[in-house]
Amino acid sequence: MDNRPIGFLDSGVGGLTVVRELMRQLPHEEIVYIGDSARAPYGPRPAEQIREYTWELVNFLLTKNVKMIVFACNTATAVAWKEVKEKLDIPVLGVILPGSSAAIKSTRNGKIGIIGTPMTINSEVYPEKIKSLSPKMEVSGLACPKFVPIVESNEMGSSVAKKVVYESLAPLVGKVDTLVLGCTHYPLLRPIIQNVMGANVKLIDSGAECIRDVSVLLNYFEINHSRTEHAVDHHFYTTASSQRFKEIAVNWLGTEIDVQHVDLEKLNK
Amino acid sequence: MDNRPIGFLDSGVGGLTVVRELMRQLPHEEIVYIGDSARAPYGPRPAEQIREYTWELVNFLLTKNVKMIVFACNTATAVAWKEVKEKLDIPVLGVILPGSSAAIKSTRNGKIGIIGTPMTINSEVYPEKIKSLSPKMEVSGLACPKFVPIVESNEMGSSVAKKVVYESLAPLVGKVDTLVLGCTHYPLLRPIIQNVMGANVKLIDSGAECIRDVSVLLNYFEINHSRTEHAVDHHFYTTASSQRFKEIAVNWLGTEIDVQHVDLEKLNK
């Protein structure tokens, strides 16, 4: 039993899709979330910079006494998950392994699509992981650099969003039976993506898959939060406007939350 | 990637129900299984003796270069899992945590039954685990000492089996909405148990739940077997008659396997 919170990090608001899954599957667990919206999107940045930013987020979470860290961000997972996991003495989970594993279990024709930020797609981390687990899979990656800005600016319902998704996904339509949403922002565009890809294509939400693993690891390491009745006390931090973050978060999570602005660069000086 | 086998231990043939789940969910993984049928059932034995026998099984598996050990036996899990897990530097999984966790997720009225060997039931390990995770649950334990001998003697289809199950489960009928099969032998009696308890009672197979966790931990520790085409090379060992073990195993697993007799007492001298 361990009543400390679980830490979540993301480049911005995308990781909230992973948090929503945690709240659904493990409502007694407490959360500390840090979203680096001031420097989002991470996807187009050079790897060395993403590594540096990710460590700043990790170090911030460690000051909050977390018992586990979830990389609720594919780009940060692709660049820095392995390194952080090896250095910390608490469990550190990324979203890429659970997403890859779920895609392999889902596909019937062996043709898997991955959409993500340019960094995630160019890193080839998904195809490498999937092929190492199951060499016969055909994996097609597609960078969708316009998706994160749409979500970070809370324009998921706009006609622009529909047009962008339609045009971006065209190369994959009819080519795969399983599509990994390889960026935690993308579940916020899920209805449009499903509509464009067709009802027969199985969408894999890497963040939701990740939470199933969180549950198993909480058990394995015996660090579950007790399920006695308690008011769960979540804390959300953003490096940008707390007001804008809150608008998206309340809408997406369907619950009131407290959001605080934090200046990581000051903290790290 | 790690192509070494996964070790399974059990007091006898019951752990084959866990192996069947592994073969179904992770058909590319290789297995080394040791069943201590010569000294089964473990359930009525004193804890110190069960601990000693379990360590003999663990040490045998370690000579087979396993990458992970699954306690496919509730009694051994109740007595020695924690100790073995702490001492070994490979992952060690038991069946009690996954079974408890699944029962909590399954129940709607908060009334959970546990059936198991006298040792498992008297240890109160299931009620303790369930209540530590979720204090409001009402947990009723019931020892069913006659079930393991029926399975070990391959008499699951007999009219004696039906009578024994009917009489044994009477105290729980109508009292719970979820029943944990807290002994890996019991899934071999599943149709009779379901019939006696009623179709509305959800049966939790602790072994099957355990294999879902195996999959997650293989991912987390990055020790999956590659999925290249390979003839999987399983090895089964029993301390009693290899012929009788093989009859039950081939019938239950639906596949030909090689079974060898091993004398643990000689090995440990």
Coordinates of C-alpha atoms in Angstrom, one line a residue:
Chain A
M1 CA 0.0 0.0 0.0
D2 CA 1.4 3.4 -0.9
N3 CA -0.8 6.5 -0.8
R4 CA 1.6 8.8 -2.7
P5 CA 0.4 10.2 -6.0
I6 CA 1.2 8.9 -9.5
G7 CA 3.1 11.5 -11.6
F8 CA 2.1 12.2 -15.2
L9 CA 4.2 14.3 -17.7
D10 CA 3.3 15.6 -21.1
S11 CA 4.3 18.3 -23.5
G12 CA 0.9 19.9 -22.9
V13 CA -2.7 18.8 -22.6
G14 CA -2.6 15.6 -24.5
G15 CA -1.7 13.5 -21.5
L16 CA -5.1 14.3 -20.1
T17 CA -6.4 11.5 -22.3
V18 CA -4.3 9.2 -20.2
V19 CA -5.4 10.8 -17.0
R20 CA -9.0 10.3 -17.9
E21 CA -8.3 6.6 -18.3
L22 CA -6.7 6.4 -14.9
M23 CA -9.6 8.2 -13.3
R24 CA -12.0 5.7 -14.9
Q25 CA -10.0 2.5 -14.2
L26 CA -8.4 3.5 -10.8
P27 CA -10.5 6.3 -9.3
H28 CA -8.9 6.0 -5.9
E29 CA -5.4 6.9 -7.1
E30 CA -4.1 10.4 -6.8
I31 CA -2.5 12.4 -9.7
V32 CA 0.2 15.0 -10.1
Y33 CA 0.3 16.2 -13.7
I34 CA 2.7 18.5 -15.4
G35 CA 2.0 19.7 -18.9
D36 CA 4.7 21.8 -20.7
S37 CA 2.2 23.7 -22.9
A38 CA 4.6 26.7 -23.0
R39 CA 7.0 24.7 -25.1
A40 CA 4.5 22.4 -26.9
P41 CA 4.6 20.8 -29.4
Y42 CA 7.7 18.7 -28.6
G43 CA 7.4 16.7 -31.8
P44 CA 9.3 19.1 -34.2
R45 CA 12.1 19.8 -31.6
P46 CA 15.6 18.2 -31.7
A47 CA 16.0 15.1 -29.6
E48 CA 18.6 16.7 -27.3
Q49 CA 16.2 19.5 -26.4
I50 CA 13.3 17.0 -25.8
R51 CA 15.5 15.0 -23.5
E52 CA 16.4 18.1 -21.5
Y53 CA 12.8 19.3 -21.2
T54 CA 11.7 15.8 -20.2
W55 CA 14.2 15.6 -17.4
E56 CA 12.9 19.0 -16.1
L57 CA 9.4 17.5 -16.0
V58 CA 10.7 14.4 -14.3
N59 CA 12.6 16.4 -11.7
F60 CA 9.5 18.5 -11.0
L61 CA 7.4 15.4 -10.4
L62 CA 10.0 14.0 -8.1
T63 CA 9.7 17.1 -5.9
K64 CA 6.0 16.1 -5.5
N65 CA 7.0 12.7 -4.0
V66 CA 5.4 10.6 -6.7
K67 CA 5.5 6.7 -6.4
M68 CA 5.5 6.1 -10.2
I69 CA 5.9 8.2 -13.3
V70 CA 3.8 7.8 -16.5
F71 CA 5.2 9.4 -19.7
A72 CA 1.8 10.4 -21.0
C73 CA 3.6 11.6 -24.2
N74 CA 4.8 9.5 -27.1
T75 CA 7.5 12.0 -28.1
A76 CA 9.1 12.0 -24.6
T77 CA 8.7 8.2 -24.4
A78 CA 10.5 7.8 -27.8
V79 CA 13.4 10.0 -26.7
A80 CA 13.9 9.7 -23.0
W81 CA 11.8 6.9 -21.4
K82 CA 14.4 4.2 -21.4
E83 CA 17.1 6.5 -19.9
V84 CA 14.8 7.8 -17.2
K85 CA 13.5 4.3 -16.3
E86 CA 17.0 3.1 -15.8
K87 CA 18.0 6.1 -13.6
L88 CA 15.1 6.2 -11.2
D89 CA 14.3 3.8 -8.5
I90 CA 10.5 4.1 -8.9
P91 CA 8.6 2.5 -11.8
V92 CA 8.5 4.6 -15.0
L93 CA 6.0 3.7 -17.7
G94 CA 5.8 4.9 -21.3
V95 CA 3.0 4.7 -23.8
I96 CA 4.9 3.0 -26.7
L97 CA 5.2 -0.5 -25.5
P98 CA 1.6 -0.9 -24.4
G99 CA 0.4 0.7 -27.7
S100 CA 2.6 -1.6 -29.8
S101 CA 1.6 -4.7 -27.9
A102 CA -2.1 -3.9 -28.2
A103 CA -1.7 -3.2 -32.0
I104 CA -0.2 -6.6 -32.5
K105 CA -3.0 -8.3 -30.6
S106 CA -5.6 -6.3 -32.6
T107 CA -4.5 -6.7 -36.2
R108 CA -6.0 -9.4 -38.3
N109 CA -4.2 -8.7 -41.6
G110 CA -0.8 -7.7 -40.1
K111 CA -1.0 -4.1 -41.4
I112 CA -0.6 -1.5 -38.7
G113 CA -0.6 2.2 -39.1
I114 CA 1.0 4.6 -36.7
I115 CA 0.2 8.3 -36.5
G116 CA 2.3 10.7 -34.3
T117 CA 4.4 13.8 -34.2
P118 CA 7.3 14.1 -36.6
M119 CA 9.7 13.2 -33.8
T120 CA 7.9 10.0 -32.9
I121 CA 7.5 8.9 -36.5
N122 CA 11.0 9.8 -37.5
S123 CA 12.5 8.0 -34.5
E124 CA 10.9 4.7 -35.9
V125 CA 10.4 3.6 -32.3
Y126 CA 7.0 2.1 -33.0
P127 CA 8.0 0.1 -36.1
E128 CA 11.1 -1.1 -34.3
K129 CA 9.2 -2.2 -31.2
I130 CA 6.4 -3.9 -33.2
K131 CA 8.8 -5.7 -35.5
S132 CA 11.0 -6.8 -32.6
L133 CA 7.9 -8.3 -31.0
S134 CA 6.4 -9.7 -34.2
P135 CA 8.7 -9.5 -37.3
K136 CA 6.1 -10.2 -39.9
M137 CA 4.0 -7.0 -39.2
E138 CA 3.9 -4.3 -41.9
V139 CA 4.0 -1.0 -40.2
S140 CA 3.3 2.3 -41.9
G141 CA 4.2 5.5 -40.0
L142 CA 2.6 8.9 -40.8
A143 CA 3.6 12.2 -39.2
C144 CA 0.6 14.5 -38.5
P145 CA 2.2 17.7 -37.4
K146 CA -1.0 19.8 -37.6
F147 CA -2.9 17.7 -35.0
V148 CA -1.3 18.9 -31.7
P149 CA -1.7 22.6 -32.4
I150 CA -5.4 22.0 -33.1
V151 CA -5.8 20.3 -29.7
E152 CA -3.6 22.7 -27.8
S153 CA -5.8 25.6 -29.1
N154 CA -9.0 23.7 -28.2
E155 CA -10.3 23.7 -31.8
M156 CA -11.2 20.0 -32.0
G157 CA -14.8 20.7 -33.0
S158 CA -14.0 23.1 -35.8
S159 CA -14.4 22.6 -39.6
V160 CA -10.7 23.3 -39.9
A161 CA -10.0 20.3 -37.7
K162 CA -12.1 18.0 -39.9
K163 CA -10.4 19.2 -43.0
V164 CA -6.9 18.8 -41.6
V165 CA -7.6 15.3 -40.3
Y166 CA -9.2 14.2 -43.6
E167 CA -6.2 15.5 -45.6
S168 CA -3.5 14.3 -43.2
L169 CA -4.8 10.7 -43.0
A170 CA -5.5 10.2 -46.7
P171 CA -2.3 8.1 -47.3
L172 CA -3.4 5.5 -44.7
V173 CA -7.1 5.1 -45.6
G174 CA -7.8 1.6 -46.8
K175 CA -4.2 0.5 -46.2
V176 CA -4.3 -0.8 -42.5
D177 CA -6.8 -2.5 -40.2
T178 CA -5.3 -1.1 -37.0
L179 CA -4.2 2.4 -36.4
V180 CA -2.2 3.4 -33.3
L181 CA -2.9 6.9 -32.0
G182 CA 0.8 7.4 -31.3
C183 CA 0.3 10.8 -29.6
T184 CA -1.7 11.3 -26.5
H185 CA -3.3 14.4 -28.0
Y186 CA -5.0 12.4 -30.7
P187 CA -7.8 10.7 -28.7
L188 CA -9.3 14.2 -28.5
L189 CA -9.7 14.0 -32.3
R190 CA -10.9 10.3 -32.1
P191 CA -14.4 10.7 -33.6
I192 CA -13.0 12.5 -36.7
I193 CA -10.1 10.0 -37.1
Q194 CA -12.5 7.1 -36.8
N195 CA -14.8 8.7 -39.4
V196 CA -12.0 9.3 -41.8
M197 CA -10.4 5.8 -41.4
G198 CA -13.7 3.9 -41.5
A199 CA -15.6 2.0 -38.8
N200 CA -13.7 -1.3 -39.5
V201 CA -10.3 0.2 -38.5
K202 CA -9.5 -0.5 -34.9
L203 CA -8.0 2.6 -33.2
I204 CA -5.5 1.9 -30.5
D205 CA -5.3 4.5 -27.8
S206 CA -1.7 4.1 -26.5
G207 CA -2.5 6.0 -23.3
A208 CA -5.5 3.9 -22.4
E209 CA -3.4 0.7 -23.0
C210 CA -0.8 2.2 -20.7
I211 CA -3.2 2.5 -17.8
R212 CA -4.0 -1.2 -17.9
D213 CA -0.2 -1.7 -17.4
V214 CA -0.2 0.9 -14.6
S215 CA -2.8 -1.2 -12.7
V216 CA -0.7 -4.4 -13.1
L217 CA 2.5 -2.7 -12.0
L218 CA 0.8 -1.1 -8.9
N219 CA -0.2 -4.6 -8.0
Y220 CA 3.2 -6.2 -8.8
F221 CA 5.2 -3.6 -6.8
E222 CA 2.5 -3.5 -4.1
I223 CA 2.1 0.3 -4.2
N224 CA -1.7 0.6 -4.7
H225 CA -3.5 3.5 -3.0
S226 CA -5.9 2.2 -0.4
R227 CA -9.5 2.3 -1.4
T228 CA -10.8 3.6 1.9
E229 CA -13.1 6.5 1.3
H230 CA -11.0 9.6 0.8
A231 CA -11.3 12.8 -1.2
V232 CA -8.8 12.3 -4.0
D233 CA -6.6 15.3 -4.2
H234 CA -5.3 15.8 -7.7
H235 CA -2.8 18.5 -8.7
F236 CA -2.4 19.8 -12.2
Y237 CA 0.4 22.1 -13.3
T238 CA 1.1 23.8 -16.6
T239 CA 4.0 25.9 -17.8
A240 CA 1.6 28.1 -19.9
S241 CA -1.8 29.7 -19.1
S242 CA -3.6 27.8 -16.3
Q243 CA -6.9 29.2 -17.6
R244 CA -6.6 27.7 -21.1
F245 CA -5.3 24.4 -19.6
K246 CA -8.3 24.3 -17.3
E247 CA -10.8 24.9 -20.0
I248 CA -9.6 21.9 -22.0
A249 CA -9.1 19.8 -18.9
V250 CA -12.5 20.4 -17.3
N251 CA -14.2 19.8 -20.7
W252 CA -12.3 16.6 -21.3
L253 CA -12.2 15.1 -17.8
G254 CA -15.8 16.2 -17.0
T255 CA -14.8 17.3 -13.5
E256 CA -13.6 20.4 -11.8
I257 CA -9.9 20.5 -11.2
D258 CA -7.3 22.9 -9.7
V259 CA -4.6 24.0 -12.2
Q260 CA -1.5 26.0 -11.2
H261 CA 1.0 27.7 -13.4
V262 CA 4.6 26.7 -12.8
D263 CA 7.8 28.2 -14.3
L264 CA 10.1 25.3 -14.8
E265 CA 13.0 27.4 -16.1
K266 CA 13.0 29.4 -12.8
L267 CA 12.8 26.2 -10.8
N268 CA 15.8 24.7 -12.6
K269 CA 17.9 27.8 -12.1
Chain B
M1 CA 14.1 -9.6 -26.0
D2 CA 14.8 -12.7 -24.0
N3 CA 14.3 -16.1 -25.4
R4 CA 14.7 -18.1 -22.2
P5 CA 11.7 -20.0 -20.9
I6 CA 9.2 -19.0 -18.3
G7 CA 9.1 -21.3 -15.2
F8 CA 5.9 -22.6 -13.7
L9 CA 5.6 -24.4 -10.4
D10 CA 2.6 -26.2 -8.9
S11 CA 1.9 -28.9 -6.3
G12 CA 0.7 -31.0 -9.2
V13 CA -1.3 -30.7 -12.4
G14 CA -3.5 -27.7 -11.4
G15 CA -1.0 -25.2 -12.8
L16 CA -1.7 -26.6 -16.2
T17 CA -4.8 -24.4 -16.2
V18 CA -2.4 -21.4 -16.0
V19 CA -0.2 -22.9 -18.7
R20 CA -3.2 -23.3 -21.0
E21 CA -3.9 -19.5 -20.6
L22 CA -0.2 -18.7 -21.4
M23 CA -0.3 -20.9 -24.5
R24 CA -3.5 -19.1 -25.6
Q25 CA -2.4 -15.5 -24.9
L26 CA 1.4 -15.8 -25.6
P27 CA 1.9 -18.8 -27.9
H28 CA 5.5 -17.8 -28.7
E29 CA 6.7 -18.1 -25.1
E30 CA 8.5 -21.3 -23.9
I31 CA 7.6 -23.1 -20.7
V32 CA 9.4 -25.2 -18.1
Y33 CA 6.8 -26.7 -15.7
I34 CA 7.4 -28.6 -12.5
G35 CA 4.4 -30.3 -10.8
D36 CA 5.0 -31.9 -7.4
S37 CA 2.3 -34.5 -7.8
A38 CA 4.2 -37.0 -5.6
R39 CA 3.6 -34.7 -2.6
A40 CA 0.2 -33.2 -3.7
P41 CA -2.0 -31.8 -2.3
Y42 CA 0.0 -29.1 -0.5
G43 CA -3.2 -27.6 1.0
P44 CA -3.4 -29.7 4.2
R45 CA 0.4 -29.5 4.9
P46 CA 2.0 -27.3 7.5
A47 CA 3.3 -23.9 6.2
E48 CA 7.0 -24.7 7.0
Q49 CA 6.8 -27.9 4.8
I50 CA 5.1 -26.0 2.0
R51 CA 7.8 -23.4 2.1
E52 CA 10.5 -26.0 1.9
Y53 CA 8.9 -27.8 -1.0
T54 CA 8.3 -24.6 -2.8
W55 CA 11.9 -23.6 -2.6
E56 CA 12.9 -27.0 -4.0
L57 CA 10.6 -26.3 -7.0
V58 CA 12.1 -22.8 -7.4
N59 CA 15.6 -24.1 -7.3
F60 CA 14.8 -26.8 -9.8
L61 CA 13.4 -24.1 -12.2
L62 CA 16.5 -21.9 -11.7
T63 CA 18.7 -24.8 -13.0
K64 CA 16.6 -24.6 -16.2
N65 CA 17.6 -20.9 -16.8
V66 CA 14.2 -19.4 -16.6
K67 CA 13.6 -15.6 -17.0
M68 CA 10.5 -15.4 -14.8
I69 CA 8.8 -17.7 -12.3
V70 CA 5.0 -18.1 -12.1
F71 CA 3.6 -19.6 -8.9
A72 CA 0.8 -21.5 -10.6
C73 CA -0.4 -22.6 -7.2
N74 CA -2.4 -20.6 -4.7
T75 CA -1.1 -22.5 -1.7
A76 CA 2.5 -21.9 -2.6
T77 CA 1.7 -18.3 -3.3
A78 CA 0.0 -17.8 0.1
V79 CA 3.0 -19.3 1.9
A80 CA 6.1 -18.4 0.0
W81 CA 5.6 -16.0 -2.9
K82 CA 6.6 -12.9 -1.1
E83 CA 9.8 -14.4 0.2
V84 CA 10.8 -15.9 -3.1
K85 CA 10.0 -12.7 -5.0
E86 CA 12.2 -10.7 -2.6
K87 CA 15.2 -13.1 -2.9
L88 CA 15.4 -13.7 -6.7
D89 CA 16.5 -11.1 -9.2
I90 CA 14.0 -12.3 -11.9
P91 CA 10.3 -11.4 -11.7
V92 CA 8.2 -13.8 -9.7
L93 CA 4.4 -13.8 -10.0
G94 CA 1.8 -15.3 -7.9
V95 CA -1.9 -15.9 -8.6
I96 CA -3.4 -14.3 -5.5
L97 CA -3.0 -10.6 -6.3
P98 CA -4.3 -10.9 -9.9
G99 CA -7.3 -13.0 -8.7
S100 CA -8.1 -10.5 -5.9
S101 CA -7.8 -7.5 -8.2
A102 CA -10.1 -9.1 -10.8
A103 CA -12.7 -10.0 -8.1
I104 CA -12.9 -6.4 -6.9
K105 CA -13.4 -5.2 -10.5
S106 CA -16.1 -7.9 -11.1
T107 CA -18.3 -7.7 -8.1
R108 CA -21.4 -5.5 -8.2
N109 CA -22.8 -6.2 -4.7
G110 CA -19.4 -6.3 -2.9
K111 CA -19.9 -10.0 -1.9
I112 CA -17.0 -12.2 -3.0
G113 CA -16.5 -15.9 -2.3
I114 CA -13.2 -17.6 -2.3
I115 CA -12.7 -21.3 -2.6
G116 CA -9.4 -23.0 -2.1
T117 CA -7.4 -25.5 -0.2
P118 CA -7.5 -25.5 3.6
M119 CA -4.0 -23.8 3.7
T120 CA -5.1 -21.0 1.3
I121 CA -8.4 -20.4 3.1
N122 CA -6.9 -20.6 6.6
S123 CA -4.1 -18.2 5.7
E124 CA -6.8 -15.6 5.0
V125 CA -4.5 -14.2 2.3
Y126 CA -7.3 -13.5 -0.1
P127 CA -9.6 -11.6 2.4
E128 CA -6.6 -9.7 3.6
K129 CA -5.5 -8.7 0.1
I130 CA -9.0 -7.9 -1.1
K131 CA -9.8 -5.8 2.0
S132 CA -6.5 -4.0 1.9
L133 CA -7.3 -3.0 -1.7
S134 CA -11.0 -2.3 -1.0
P135 CA -12.0 -2.3 2.7
K136 CA -15.8 -2.5 2.2
M137 CA -15.8 -5.9 0.4
E138 CA -17.4 -8.8 2.2
V139 CA -15.3 -11.9 1.6
S140 CA -16.4 -15.4 2.4
G141 CA -13.7 -18.1 2.3
L142 CA -14.6 -21.8 1.9
A143 CA -12.1 -24.7 2.0
C144 CA -12.8 -27.4 -0.5
P145 CA -10.2 -30.2 0.5
K146 CA -11.9 -32.8 -1.8
F147 CA -11.4 -31.0 -5.1
V148 CA -7.7 -31.4 -5.6
P149 CA -7.7 -35.2 -5.2
I150 CA -10.5 -35.5 -7.8
V151 CA -8.5 -33.5 -10.3
E152 CA -5.1 -35.2 -9.5
S153 CA -6.9 -38.6 -10.1
N154 CA -8.4 -37.3 -13.4
E155 CA -12.0 -38.0 -12.2
M156 CA -13.4 -34.6 -13.2
G157 CA -16.2 -36.1 -15.2
S158 CA -17.4 -38.6 -12.7
S159 CA -20.7 -38.5 -10.8
V160 CA -18.7 -38.5 -7.6
A161 CA -17.1 -35.2 -8.7
K162 CA -20.6 -33.6 -9.2
K163 CA -21.8 -34.8 -5.8
V164 CA -18.7 -33.5 -4.0
V165 CA -18.8 -30.1 -5.7
Y166 CA -22.5 -29.8 -5.0
E167 CA -22.1 -30.6 -1.3
S168 CA -19.0 -28.6 -0.8
L169 CA -20.3 -25.3 -2.4
A170 CA -23.7 -25.4 -0.6
P171 CA -22.7 -22.8 2.0
L172 CA -21.9 -20.2 -0.7
V173 CA -24.8 -20.7 -3.1
G174 CA -26.9 -17.5 -3.3
K175 CA -24.5 -15.6 -1.0
V176 CA -22.0 -14.0 -3.4
D177 CA -22.0 -12.6 -7.0
T178 CA -18.3 -13.4 -7.6
L179 CA -16.4 -16.5 -6.8
V180 CA -12.6 -16.7 -7.0
L181 CA -11.3 -20.2 -8.0
G182 CA -8.5 -19.8 -5.5
C183 CA -6.8 -23.0 -6.5
T184 CA -5.4 -23.6 -10.0
H185 CA -6.9 -27.1 -10.0
Y186 CA -10.4 -25.8 -9.8
P187 CA -10.8 -24.5 -13.4
L188 CA -10.8 -28.2 -14.4
L189 CA -14.0 -28.4 -12.4
R190 CA -15.4 -25.1 -13.8
P191 CA -18.5 -26.4 -15.6
I192 CA -19.7 -28.2 -12.5
I193 CA -18.9 -25.2 -10.2
Q194 CA -20.7 -22.8 -12.6
N195 CA -23.7 -25.1 -12.6
V196 CA -23.9 -25.3 -8.8
M197 CA -23.3 -21.6 -8.2
G198 CA -25.7 -20.4 -11.0
A199 CA -25.1 -18.7 -14.3
N200 CA -25.2 -15.2 -12.7
V201 CA -22.2 -15.8 -10.5
K202 CA -18.9 -14.6 -12.1
L203 CA -16.1 -17.1 -11.7
I204 CA -12.6 -15.6 -11.4
D205 CA -9.9 -17.9 -12.7
S206 CA -6.9 -16.6 -10.7
G207 CA -4.5 -18.3 -13.1
A208 CA -5.9 -16.7 -16.2
E209 CA -5.8 -13.3 -14.5
C210 CA -2.2 -14.0 -13.7
I211 CA -1.2 -14.5 -17.3
R212 CA -2.5 -11.1 -18.2
D213 CA 0.0 -9.7 -15.7
V214 CA 2.7 -12.0 -17.1
S215 CA 2.2 -10.3 -20.5
V216 CA 2.5 -6.8 -19.0
L217 CA 5.6 -7.7 -17.0
L218 CA 7.3 -9.3 -20.0
N219 CA 6.8 -5.9 -21.7
Y220 CA 7.8 -3.8 -18.7
F221 CA 11.0 -5.7 -18.1
E222 CA 11.6 -6.1 -21.9
I223 CA 12.0 -9.8 -21.7
N224 CA 9.5 -11.0 -24.4
H225 CA 10.4 -14.0 -26.5
S226 CA 10.8 -13.0 -30.1
R227 CA 7.8 -13.9 -32.3
T228 CA 9.9 -15.1 -35.2
E229 CA 8.7 -18.5 -36.4
H230 CA 10.2 -21.1 -34.1
A231 CA 9.1 -24.5 -32.8
V232 CA 8.3 -23.8 -29.2
D233 CA 10.1 -26.2 -27.0
H234 CA 8.2 -26.8 -23.8
H235 CA 9.4 -29.0 -21.0
F236 CA 7.2 -30.6 -18.3
Y237 CA 8.4 -32.3 -15.2
T238 CA 6.6 -34.2 -12.5
T239 CA 7.7 -35.8 -9.3
A240 CA 5.2 -38.6 -9.7
S241 CA 4.2 -40.8 -12.7
S242 CA 4.9 -39.0 -16.0
Q243 CA 2.3 -41.2 -17.7
R244 CA -0.6 -40.1 -15.5
F245 CA 0.6 -36.4 -15.7
K246 CA 0.7 -36.7 -19.4
E247 CA -2.8 -38.1 -19.7
I248 CA -4.3 -35.1 -17.8
A249 CA -2.0 -32.6 -19.5
V250 CA -2.7 -33.8 -23.1
N251 CA -6.4 -33.9 -22.4
W252 CA -6.4 -30.4 -20.9
L253 CA -3.9 -28.6 -23.1
G254 CA -5.1 -30.3 -26.3
T255 CA -1.6 -30.8 -27.6
E256 CA 1.1 -33.5 -27.4
I257 CA 3.8 -32.7 -24.8
D258 CA 6.9 -34.3 -23.4
V259 CA 6.8 -35.1 -19.7
Q260 CA 9.7 -36.3 -17.7
H261 CA 9.9 -37.7 -14.2
V262 CA 12.2 -35.9 -11.8
D263 CA 13.2 -36.9 -8.2
L264 CA 13.6 -33.6 -6.4
E265 CA 14.7 -35.2 -3.2
K266 CA 17.6 -36.8 -5.0
L267 CA 18.4 -33.5 -6.7
N268 CA 18.5 -31.6 -3.4
K269 CA 20.8 -34.1 -1.7

